[in-house]
Coordinates of N, CA and C and ligand atoms in Angstrom, one line a residue:
M1 N 84.2 98.4 139.5 CA 85.9 98.4 137.7 C 87.0 99.2 138.3
T2 N 87.8 98.7 137.6 CA 89.4 98.6 138.2 C 90.0 99.7 137.0
E3 N 90.3 100.1 138.0 CA 90.4 101.6 136.9 C 92.9 101.1 136.2
T4 N 92.4 101.5 135.2 CA 92.8 101.6 133.7 C 93.9 102.2 134.8
T5 N 95.2 102.1 134.1 CA 96.5 102.9 134.8 C 97.0 103.3 133.1
A6 N 96.3 102.8 132.1 CA 97.3 102.8 130.2 C 97.1 104.6 130.3
T7 N 96.6 105.0 131.6 CA 96.3 106.9 130.4 C 97.5 108.1 131.9
E8 N 98.2 106.9 131.8 CA 98.8 107.6 133.0 C 100.1 108.0 133.2
S9 N 100.7 108.3 131.5 CA 102.3 108.2 131.2 C 101.8 109.2 129.4
V10 N 100.3 109.8 129.6 CA 99.1 110.2 128.5 C 99.3 111.6 128.9
T11 N 100.0 112.3 127.8 CA 99.9 114.2 128.1 C 98.5 114.5 127.5
A12 N 98.1 115.8 126.8 CA 97.3 115.8 126.5 C 97.1 115.8 125.0
M13 N 96.4 115.6 124.3 CA 96.7 115.3 123.2 C 96.6 116.6 122.3
P14 N 97.3 117.4 121.3 CA 96.9 118.4 120.5 C 95.2 118.1 119.7
R15 N 94.6 118.9 119.2 CA 93.2 118.9 118.8 C 93.5 119.5 117.3
L16 N 92.7 119.4 116.6 CA 92.2 120.3 115.3 C 92.0 121.8 115.6
G17 N 92.9 122.3 115.2 CA 93.0 123.8 114.9 C 93.5 124.2 116.3
D18 N 95.0 123.7 117.0 CA 95.7 124.1 118.3 C 96.8 124.3 116.8
P19 N 97.7 125.3 117.3 CA 99.0 125.1 116.5 C 99.9 123.7 117.4
A20 N 100.7 123.6 115.9 CA 101.3 122.2 116.1 C 102.2 121.9 117.4
P21 N 102.7 121.3 118.4 CA 103.4 121.9 119.4 C 104.9 122.0 118.7
A22 N 105.7 123.0 119.4 CA 106.9 123.4 118.7 C 108.2 122.6 119.6
F23 N 109.4 121.9 118.7 CA 109.3 121.0 119.6 C 111.6 121.4 118.2
T24 N 112.6 121.3 118.8 CA 113.8 121.2 118.1 C 113.6 119.5 118.0
A25 N 114.5 118.8 117.4 CA 115.3 117.3 117.3 C 116.2 117.0 116.7
K26 N 116.5 116.1 116.7 CA 117.7 115.1 115.5 C 117.1 115.0 114.9
T27 N 117.4 114.9 113.6 CA 116.5 113.6 112.2 C 118.1 113.1 111.4
T28 N 117.0 112.3 110.2 CA 118.4 111.9 109.7 C 118.9 112.7 108.5
Q29 N 118.2 114.0 108.8 CA 118.7 115.0 107.8 C 119.1 116.3 108.1
G30 N 119.9 116.0 109.7 CA 120.2 116.8 110.5 C 119.7 117.7 111.5
D31 N 120.1 118.7 112.0 CA 118.8 118.8 113.9 C 117.5 120.1 113.1
I32 N 115.9 119.6 113.5 CA 115.1 120.4 113.2 C 114.4 121.1 114.6
N33 N 113.7 122.6 113.9 CA 112.8 123.0 114.5 C 111.4 123.3 114.6
F34 N 110.6 122.4 114.2 CA 109.6 122.3 114.3 C 108.2 123.9 114.9
P35 N 107.5 123.8 115.2 CA 106.8 123.4 113.1 C 107.7 124.8 112.4
G36 N 108.3 125.7 113.0 CA 109.0 127.1 112.7 C 109.6 126.7 111.2
D37 N 110.1 125.5 110.9 CA 110.9 125.6 110.2 C 110.4 125.4 108.9
Y38 N 109.0 124.9 109.0 CA 108.0 124.5 108.2 C 107.4 125.9 107.4
E39 N 107.4 127.1 108.2 CA 106.6 128.0 107.8 C 106.4 128.6 106.9
G40 N 105.2 128.4 105.8 CA 104.8 128.7 104.5 C 104.2 127.1 103.7
S41 N 105.3 125.4 104.6 CA 104.5 125.2 104.5 C 103.7 123.9 105.1
W42 N 102.9 123.1 103.7 CA 102.0 122.0 104.0 C 103.3 121.6 104.7
V43 N 102.9 120.3 105.6 CA 103.7 119.7 106.2 C 103.1 118.5 106.9
I44 N 103.1 117.1 106.0 CA 102.3 115.7 107.4 C 103.6 115.2 108.0
L45 N 102.9 115.4 109.4 CA 103.7 115.0 110.5 C 103.8 113.6 110.9
F46 N 104.1 112.3 110.8 CA 103.6 111.2 110.8 C 104.8 110.7 111.7
S47 N 104.1 109.1 112.7 CA 105.3 108.7 113.7 C 104.7 106.9 113.4
H48 N 105.3 106.2 113.4 CA 105.7 105.1 112.9 C 106.5 103.9 114.1
P49 N 106.1 103.1 114.2 CA 106.3 102.8 115.7 C 107.6 101.5 115.5
A50 N 107.9 101.6 114.7 CA 109.7 100.9 114.4 C 110.5 100.4 113.5
D51 N 111.9 101.5 113.4 CA 112.6 100.6 112.9 C 112.5 99.1 112.2
F52 N 112.3 98.6 111.3 CA 112.7 97.3 110.8 C 112.0 96.6 111.2
T53 N 110.8 97.5 110.6 CA 109.3 96.6 111.1 C 109.0 96.9 109.9
P54 N 107.7 95.4 109.0 CA 108.0 95.3 107.9 C 106.5 96.4 107.0
V55 N 105.5 96.6 108.7 CA 104.9 97.7 107.9 C 105.0 99.0 107.8
C56 N 106.0 99.5 108.6 CA 106.4 100.3 108.5 C 107.7 100.7 107.2
T57 N 108.0 99.7 107.0 CA 109.1 100.0 106.1 C 107.8 100.2 104.3
S58 N 106.3 99.2 105.1 CA 106.4 99.1 103.5 C 106.1 101.4 103.2
E59 N 105.3 101.4 104.9 CA 104.7 102.8 104.5 C 105.6 103.5 103.8
F60 N 106.8 104.0 104.5 CA 108.0 104.6 104.5 C 108.7 104.3 102.4
M61 N 108.6 103.7 102.4 CA 108.8 103.5 100.4 C 107.3 104.1 99.5
T62 N 106.2 103.7 100.1 CA 105.3 104.5 99.5 C 105.4 105.7 100.1
F63 N 105.4 106.8 101.5 CA 105.9 108.1 101.5 C 106.7 108.2 100.3
A64 N 108.0 107.5 100.6 CA 109.3 108.6 99.6 C 108.9 108.1 97.7
S65 N 108.7 107.4 97.6 CA 107.4 107.4 96.1 C 106.7 108.1 95.8
M66 N 106.2 108.9 96.9 CA 105.3 109.9 96.5 C 105.6 111.9 97.2
Q67 N 106.7 111.4 97.6 CA 107.6 113.3 98.2 C 107.1 114.0 97.2
E68 N 107.6 113.7 96.0 CA 107.6 114.4 94.4 C 105.8 114.6 94.3
D69 N 105.2 114.3 94.5 CA 103.8 113.8 94.8 C 103.1 115.5 95.5
F70 N 103.6 115.0 96.7 CA 103.3 116.0 97.7 C 104.4 117.4 98.2
A71 N 105.2 117.2 97.2 CA 105.8 118.3 97.1 C 105.0 119.2 96.4
G72 N 104.9 118.7 95.4 CA 104.0 119.8 94.5 C 102.9 120.1 94.8
L73 N 102.4 119.3 96.7 CA 100.8 120.2 96.7 C 101.6 121.1 97.4
N74 N 102.4 121.2 98.2 CA 103.8 122.6 99.0 C 103.7 121.7 100.3
T75 N 103.5 120.1 100.5 CA 103.6 119.9 101.4 C 104.8 119.0 101.7
K76 N 105.1 118.7 103.0 CA 106.1 118.2 102.8 C 105.9 117.5 103.8
L77 N 107.3 115.9 104.6 CA 107.4 114.6 104.8 C 108.1 115.3 106.4
V78 N 107.8 114.8 107.3 CA 108.5 114.6 108.4 C 107.9 113.2 109.1
G79 N 108.5 112.2 109.4 CA 108.5 111.2 109.9 C 108.9 111.1 111.5
L80 N 109.0 110.0 112.6 CA 109.2 109.9 113.9 C 109.1 108.6 114.4
S81 N 109.9 108.2 115.1 CA 109.7 106.9 116.1 C 110.5 106.8 117.0
V82 N 110.7 106.5 118.4 CA 111.6 105.7 119.0 C 112.2 105.7 119.8
D83 N 113.3 105.5 117.8 CA 114.3 104.4 117.6 C 115.4 105.7 117.5
G84 N 116.5 105.4 117.5 CA 117.8 106.4 117.5 C 117.4 106.5 116.1
L85 N 119.0 107.4 116.3 CA 119.7 108.0 114.5 C 120.2 106.8 115.0
Y86 N 121.2 106.1 114.7 CA 121.3 105.8 114.1 C 121.0 103.8 113.3
S87 N 120.2 103.4 114.3 CA 118.8 102.8 113.6 C 118.3 103.4 113.0
H88 N 117.4 104.8 112.7 CA 117.4 105.2 111.6 C 117.6 105.2 110.0
I89 N 119.1 105.3 110.4 CA 119.9 105.6 109.5 C 120.5 103.7 108.9
A90 N 120.5 103.2 109.4 CA 121.1 101.8 109.4 C 119.4 101.0 108.5
W91 N 117.7 101.8 108.6 CA 116.7 100.8 108.5 C 117.1 101.4 107.2
L92 N 117.6 103.3 106.6 CA 116.6 103.2 105.7 C 117.9 102.6 104.5
R93 N 119.2 102.6 105.1 CA 119.7 102.4 104.1 C 119.5 100.8 103.5
T94 N 118.8 99.6 104.6 CA 118.4 98.9 104.6 C 117.6 98.4 103.8
I95 N 116.4 99.8 103.5 CA 115.6 99.6 102.9 C 115.7 100.1 101.1
K96 N 116.5 100.9 101.1 CA 117.2 101.2 99.9 C 118.3 100.1 98.8
E97 N 118.5 99.3 100.0 CA 119.8 98.6 99.2 C 119.3 97.0 99.0
K98 N 118.2 96.5 100.1 CA 118.0 95.3 99.7 C 116.7 95.2 99.9
I99 N 115.3 96.2 99.7 CA 113.6 96.0 100.5 C 113.2 95.8 98.5
T100 N 112.3 95.6 98.8 CA 111.3 95.8 97.1 C 110.0 95.3 97.2
F101 N 109.6 95.7 97.3 CA 107.9 95.9 97.6 C 106.6 96.6 96.6
R102 N 106.3 96.0 96.6 CA 105.4 96.5 94.6 C 105.8 97.0 94.1
D103 N 106.4 97.8 92.8 CA 106.6 98.1 92.2 C 108.2 99.1 92.2
M104 N 108.2 99.3 94.1 CA 109.1 100.4 94.5 C 110.4 99.1 95.0
K105 N 111.5 99.9 94.0 CA 113.5 98.8 94.8 C 114.2 100.6 94.6
D106 N 116.1 100.1 95.4 CA 115.9 101.2 95.5 C 115.7 102.1 96.1
V107 N 115.0 102.5 97.0 CA 114.2 103.5 97.0 C 115.1 104.7 98.6
E108 N 114.7 105.8 98.0 CA 115.7 107.0 98.7 C 114.6 107.0 99.8
V109 N 115.3 107.3 101.2 CA 114.1 108.0 101.8 C 114.7 109.8 101.9
T110 N 114.7 111.0 101.3 CA 115.1 112.0 101.7 C 114.5 112.8 103.0
F111 N 113.2 113.0 103.7 CA 112.4 113.2 104.1 C 113.1 113.1 105.4
P112 N 112.8 114.4 106.5 CA 113.9 114.1 108.1 C 113.3 112.9 108.7
L113 N 113.8 111.7 109.5 CA 113.4 111.2 110.6 C 113.6 111.2 111.2
I114 N 112.7 111.5 112.7 CA 112.8 112.1 113.9 C 113.6 111.8 114.7
E115 N 114.5 111.0 115.2 CA 114.6 110.4 116.5 C 113.6 111.1 117.7
D116 N 113.3 109.6 118.5 CA 113.3 110.3 119.2 C 112.6 109.7 121.0
I117 N 114.1 109.4 121.7 CA 113.9 107.9 122.3 C 113.3 108.8 123.5
T118 N 112.9 109.7 123.8 CA 113.0 110.2 125.2 C 111.2 110.2 125.5
M119 N 110.3 109.5 124.0 CA 109.2 110.3 124.0 C 108.8 111.2 124.1
E120 N 109.3 111.8 124.5 CA 109.0 113.6 124.7 C 108.1 114.3 123.5
I121 N 108.4 114.1 122.5 CA 107.8 114.9 121.1 C 107.0 113.8 121.1
A122 N 106.9 112.5 121.0 CA 105.6 111.5 120.6 C 104.2 112.3 121.7
R123 N 104.8 111.8 122.9 CA 103.8 112.3 124.0 C 103.2 113.3 123.8
A124 N 104.2 114.1 123.4 CA 103.4 115.6 122.9 C 102.6 116.1 122.1
Y125 N 102.3 115.0 121.1 CA 101.4 114.9 120.0 C 100.2 114.1 120.1
G126 N 100.2 113.1 121.5 CA 99.4 112.1 122.1 C 99.6 111.3 120.8
M127 N 100.8 110.3 120.7 CA 100.8 109.6 119.4 C 101.2 108.3 120.0
I128 N 101.7 108.0 121.9 CA 101.9 107.1 122.4 C 100.6 106.6 123.6
M129 N 100.4 105.4 122.1 CA 98.7 104.8 123.1 C 99.0 103.4 123.7
P130 N 98.9 103.7 125.2 CA 99.5 102.4 126.1 C 98.3 101.4 125.2
G131 N 97.5 101.6 125.4 CA 96.3 100.5 124.9 C 96.6 99.1 124.3
E132 N 97.6 100.2 122.5 CA 98.7 99.0 121.7 C 99.5 99.2 122.1
D133 N 100.3 100.1 122.7 CA 101.8 99.7 122.9 C 102.2 101.2 123.9
S134 N 102.8 100.6 125.2 CA 102.8 102.0 126.1 C 104.8 102.7 125.4
T135 N 105.4 101.5 124.5 CA 106.5 101.9 123.9 C 107.3 102.4 122.7
K136 N 106.3 102.5 121.8 CA 105.9 102.5 120.7 C 104.6 103.7 120.2
A137 N 105.2 104.9 119.7 CA 103.9 105.1 118.9 C 103.7 104.0 118.3
V138 N 101.9 104.6 117.7 CA 100.9 104.4 116.9 C 101.5 105.4 115.4
R139 N 100.2 104.3 114.8 CA 100.8 105.1 112.9 C 99.7 106.8 113.3
A140 N 100.9 107.2 113.9 CA 99.8 108.9 113.8 C 100.4 109.5 112.2
V141 N 99.2 110.1 111.7 CA 99.6 110.7 111.5 C 98.8 112.7 111.3
F142 N 99.8 113.8 111.4 CA 99.1 115.2 111.4 C 99.0 115.8 110.3
V143 N 98.4 116.7 110.1 CA 99.0 117.8 108.8 C 98.8 119.0 109.5
I144 N 99.0 119.6 108.4 CA 99.5 121.0 109.4 C 100.2 122.5 108.8
D145 N 98.7 123.2 108.5 CA 99.1 123.8 107.8 C 100.4 125.0 107.9
P146 N 100.6 125.8 106.7 CA 101.6 126.8 106.5 C 101.2 127.6 107.6
A147 N 100.7 128.0 108.5 CA 100.7 129.1 109.5 C 101.2 127.8 110.7
G148 N 101.5 126.2 110.9 CA 100.9 125.4 111.9 C 100.6 125.8 112.3
M149 N 99.5 125.1 112.0 CA 98.3 125.1 112.3 C 97.4 123.8 112.1
I150 N 96.7 122.8 113.5 CA 96.9 121.6 112.8 C 95.4 121.2 112.4
R151 N 95.2 120.4 110.9 CA 93.9 121.0 110.1 C 93.9 119.4 110.2
T152 N 94.4 118.6 110.0 CA 93.4 116.7 110.6 C 94.5 116.0 111.4
I153 N 93.9 115.4 111.4 CA 94.8 113.4 113.0 C 94.1 112.6 112.6
I154 N 94.9 111.8 111.5 CA 94.7 110.7 111.5 C 94.8 109.7 113.3
Y155 N 94.4 108.5 113.2 CA 95.6 107.7 114.2 C 95.5 105.9 113.6
Y156 N 96.5 106.1 112.7 CA 95.8 104.3 112.3 C 97.0 103.1 114.1
P157 N 95.7 101.5 113.9 CA 96.8 100.7 114.7 C 97.8 100.5 114.2
L158 N 98.8 99.3 115.1 CA 99.8 99.1 114.1 C 100.4 98.6 113.9
S159 N 99.0 97.3 113.6 CA 98.4 96.5 112.6 C 98.6 96.6 111.7
L160 N 98.0 98.0 111.1 CA 97.4 97.8 109.4 C 97.9 99.7 109.3
G161 N 98.9 99.9 107.7 CA 99.3 100.2 107.0 C 98.7 101.1 106.7
R162 N 99.5 103.1 106.4 CA 98.3 103.5 106.0 C 97.9 104.1 104.7
N163 N 96.5 104.6 104.2 CA 96.9 104.7 103.4 C 96.5 105.6 102.5
F164 N 97.6 106.0 101.4 CA 97.9 107.3 100.8 C 98.0 108.3 100.3
D165 N 96.7 107.3 99.5 CA 95.7 108.2 98.4 C 94.6 108.7 99.3
E166 N 94.5 108.3 100.0 CA 93.8 109.2 101.5 C 94.4 110.3 101.8
L167 N 95.9 110.3 102.3 CA 96.5 111.2 102.4 C 96.8 112.1 101.5
R168 N 96.7 112.0 100.4 CA 96.9 113.0 99.6 C 95.6 113.4 99.3
R169 N 94.6 112.7 99.4 CA 93.0 113.0 99.5 C 92.6 114.1 100.5
V170 N 93.3 114.3 101.2 CA 93.2 115.2 102.5 C 94.1 116.2 101.9
V171 N 94.7 116.9 102.3 CA 96.0 117.6 101.4 C 95.1 118.2 100.6
I172 N 94.8 118.3 99.7 CA 94.3 118.2 98.4 C 92.6 119.2 99.1
A173 N 92.1 118.0 99.6 CA 90.4 119.2 100.9 C 90.5 120.0 101.2
L174 N 92.0 120.0 101.7 CA 92.1 120.5 103.1 C 92.5 122.6 101.9
Q175 N 94.1 122.2 100.8 CA 93.7 122.9 99.6 C 92.8 123.6 99.2
T176 N 91.7 123.1 98.7 CA 90.5 123.1 98.4 C 89.5 123.9 99.3
A177 N 89.6 123.8 100.0 CA 88.5 123.6 100.9 C 88.7 125.7 101.6
D178 N 90.3 125.7 101.3 CA 90.8 127.6 101.9 C 91.1 128.4 100.7
A179 N 91.4 128.1 100.0 CA 91.0 128.4 98.4 C 89.8 129.4 97.8
F180 N 89.0 128.6 98.7 CA 87.4 128.6 97.1 C 86.8 129.2 98.5
D181 N 86.8 128.5 100.1 CA 85.8 128.8 101.1 C 84.5 127.6 101.1
V182 N 84.9 127.0 100.7 CA 83.8 125.6 100.9 C 84.0 124.2 101.9
A183 N 83.6 123.7 101.6 CA 83.4 122.6 102.6 C 83.2 121.4 100.6
T184 N 84.0 120.0 101.8 CA 84.3 118.6 100.6 C 83.2 117.5 101.0
P185 N 82.5 117.2 100.2 CA 81.4 115.8 100.7 C 82.6 114.7 100.9
A186 N 81.3 113.3 101.1 CA 81.7 112.0 101.3 C 82.7 112.3 100.0
D187 N 83.8 111.4 100.2 CA 84.0 110.4 99.0 C 85.0 111.9 97.5
W188 N 84.8 113.3 98.5 CA 85.1 114.0 97.0 C 86.5 113.7 96.5
R189 N 86.7 114.3 95.2 CA 87.8 114.1 94.7 C 87.4 115.6 93.8
P190 N 88.7 116.1 93.4 CA 89.0 117.1 92.7 C 87.8 117.3 91.3
G191 N 87.5 118.3 90.7 CA 86.7 117.6 90.2 C 84.4 117.6 89.9
E192 N 84.3 116.9 91.4 CA 83.3 116.9 91.3 C 82.8 118.2 93.1
P193 N 81.4 118.5 93.0 CA 81.0 119.5 93.4 C 80.9 119.7 94.8
V194 N 81.5 120.9 95.7 CA 81.7 121.4 96.4 C 80.9 121.9 97.2
I195 N 81.0 121.4 98.9 CA 80.1 121.6 99.1 C 79.7 123.9 99.3
V196 N 78.9 124.6 99.3 CA 79.3 125.6 100.2 C 77.8 125.7 101.3
P197 N 79.1 125.9 102.2 CA 78.7 125.8 103.6 C 77.2 126.7 103.9
P198 N 76.9 126.4 104.9 CA 74.7 126.6 105.3 C 75.1 127.8 105.5
A199 N 74.0 128.8 105.5 CA 74.7 130.4 106.0 C 74.7 130.6 107.1
G200 N 75.5 131.5 107.6 CA 75.9 132.2 108.5 C 77.9 130.7 109.1
S201 N 77.3 130.1 108.8 CA 78.4 129.1 109.0 C 79.6 129.5 108.0
C202 N 80.5 130.2 107.1 CA 81.3 130.8 106.3 C 80.7 132.3 106.2
G203 N 79.4 132.4 106.6 CA 79.7 134.0 106.6 C 78.7 134.2 105.1
V204 N 78.3 133.0 104.8 CA 77.4 132.9 103.4 C 76.1 133.6 103.7
A205 N 75.7 134.2 102.9 CA 74.1 135.1 102.6 C 73.3 134.2 103.2
Q206 N 71.7 135.1 104.1 CA 71.1 134.2 104.5 C 69.6 133.6 103.9
D207 N 69.8 134.8 103.2 CA 68.7 134.5 101.9 C 68.4 132.9 101.4
R208 N 69.1 131.8 101.4 CA 69.3 130.7 100.1 C 68.2 130.6 100.5
M209 N 67.9 130.3 98.7 CA 66.6 129.4 98.5 C 67.1 127.6 98.0
D210 N 65.9 127.3 97.7 CA 65.8 126.1 96.5 C 66.3 126.8 95.6
G211 N 67.2 125.4 94.1 CA 66.8 126.3 93.4 C 68.8 127.0 93.1
E212 N 69.2 127.5 92.1 CA 70.4 127.7 91.7 C 70.6 129.4 91.3
Q213 N 71.5 130.1 91.2 CA 72.1 131.3 91.5 C 73.4 130.9 91.9
D214 N 73.8 131.9 91.3 CA 75.1 132.9 91.3 C 76.2 130.9 91.0
G215 N 75.5 130.6 89.8 CA 76.6 128.8 90.4 C 76.7 128.3 91.5
V216 N 75.8 128.8 92.8 CA 75.3 127.7 93.6 C 74.0 126.3 93.3
T217 N 73.6 126.1 93.4 CA 72.4 125.1 93.4 C 72.3 124.4 95.1
C218 N 71.1 125.5 95.1 CA 70.5 124.7 96.7 C 69.5 122.8 96.3
V219 N 69.7 122.2 97.1 CA 68.4 121.6 97.0 C 67.6 121.4 98.5
D220 N 68.0 122.1 99.4 CA 67.3 122.7 100.2 C 68.0 123.8 101.1
W221 N 67.6 124.7 102.3 CA 68.6 126.4 101.8 C 70.2 125.3 103.1
F222 N 69.8 124.2 103.3 CA 71.3 123.5 104.3 C 72.1 122.9 103.1
F223 N 72.1 122.2 101.7 CA 72.0 121.5 101.1 C 72.5 122.4 99.4
C224 N 74.0 122.6 99.8 CA 74.1 123.7 99.1 C 75.2 123.1 98.4
T225 N 75.4 123.3 97.1 CA 76.9 122.4 96.0 C 76.8 124.1 94.9
K226 N 78.5 123.8 94.6 CA 78.8 124.4 93.6 C 80.1 123.9 92.2
E227 N 80.1 123.8 91.6 CA 81.1 123.2 90.5 C 82.3 123.9 90.8
I228 N 83.7 122.9 90.5 CA 84.8 123.4 90.8 C 85.4 122.6 89.4
T229 N 86.3 122.7 88.7 CA 87.2 121.8 87.7 C 87.8 122.0 88.2
V230 N 88.5 120.4 87.4 CA 89.9 120.2 88.6 C 91.1 121.1 87.7
E231 N 90.6 122.4 86.6 CA 91.6 122.6 86.3 C 91.9 124.3 87.3
Q232 N 90.8 124.4 87.8 CA 90.8 125.5 89.3 C 91.0 125.0 90.5
V233 N 91.2 124.2 90.7 CA 91.8 122.6 91.1 C 92.9 122.7 91.7
D234 N 93.7 121.7 90.8 CA 95.2 122.7 90.0 C 95.5 123.5 90.5
A235 N 95.6 124.5 90.0 CA 95.9 126.3 90.0 C 95.9 126.2 91.2
A236 N 94.7 125.9 92.2 CA 95.1 127.0 93.2 C 95.7 126.0 94.6
V237 N 95.8 124.0 93.9 CA 96.2 123.2 95.0 C 97.8 123.7 94.6
L238 N 98.7 123.3 93.4 CA 99.9 122.5 92.6 C 100.8 123.8 92.9
V239 N 101.8 123.3 93.2 CA 103.0 124.1 93.1 C 104.1 124.2 91.7
N240 N 104.4 125.2 91.0 CA 105.8 125.0 90.3 C 104.4 125.3 88.8
Ligands
BEZ301 C1 105.4 96.9 111.5 O1 105.9 97.9 111.3 O2 105.9 95.3 109.9 C2 104.8 96.5 112.8 C3 104.7 97.4 113.8 C4 104.9 96.9 115.6 C5 103.9 96.6 115.8 C6 103.1 95.8 114.3 C7 103.6 95.6 113.1

């Protein structure tokens, strides 16, 4: 079998639980020192393949329209592509002046968009996947916590626009898990029961049995849930 050369330019990818690789960069909002400038905030660091492309345009308009919503979750947005700053500026101006998508128009992107013409940052974050394209970043999403640790990584191919409702759900679920020392089940939404992790995995008592005790309902020793209301989740995750 012939060895692929696709991996030759790929460096180690950061993993969940790793500190976010540090860098300084020029952005459409000035220079940034990452993740140091974001200490105390959650961050969604995301890459897009190229300026002046339609799927990316729809994503930027959607991110920009949700920026306040994410700010309410103490979450800041930072974009990146391997295009240069003048391309970024021209593209974002075009979006504001000309593009309508769904019910969005006159959309101003005010979160920073990093220029990464050397691909140094994209490589450090494993955003270049040569099997997709060796000269563009894929649609990578890194959710980074206030201590600068990588908590979720999601990759989408060039052809597939991201699901922003899911990105919002991920941020709320991570913050809820941290605040209540719980896990969240499949398709969890605020107001639905959360998972109380099995004994030993999160310092939970060892003698849990079937039934209900202290608000924890167990259907077996390894499957226990408890109720957390929407109001409790809101109180834990919403700022202001
Ligand atoms: C887009 O954003 O439309 C796109 C970018 C790169 C490849 C394919 C589509």
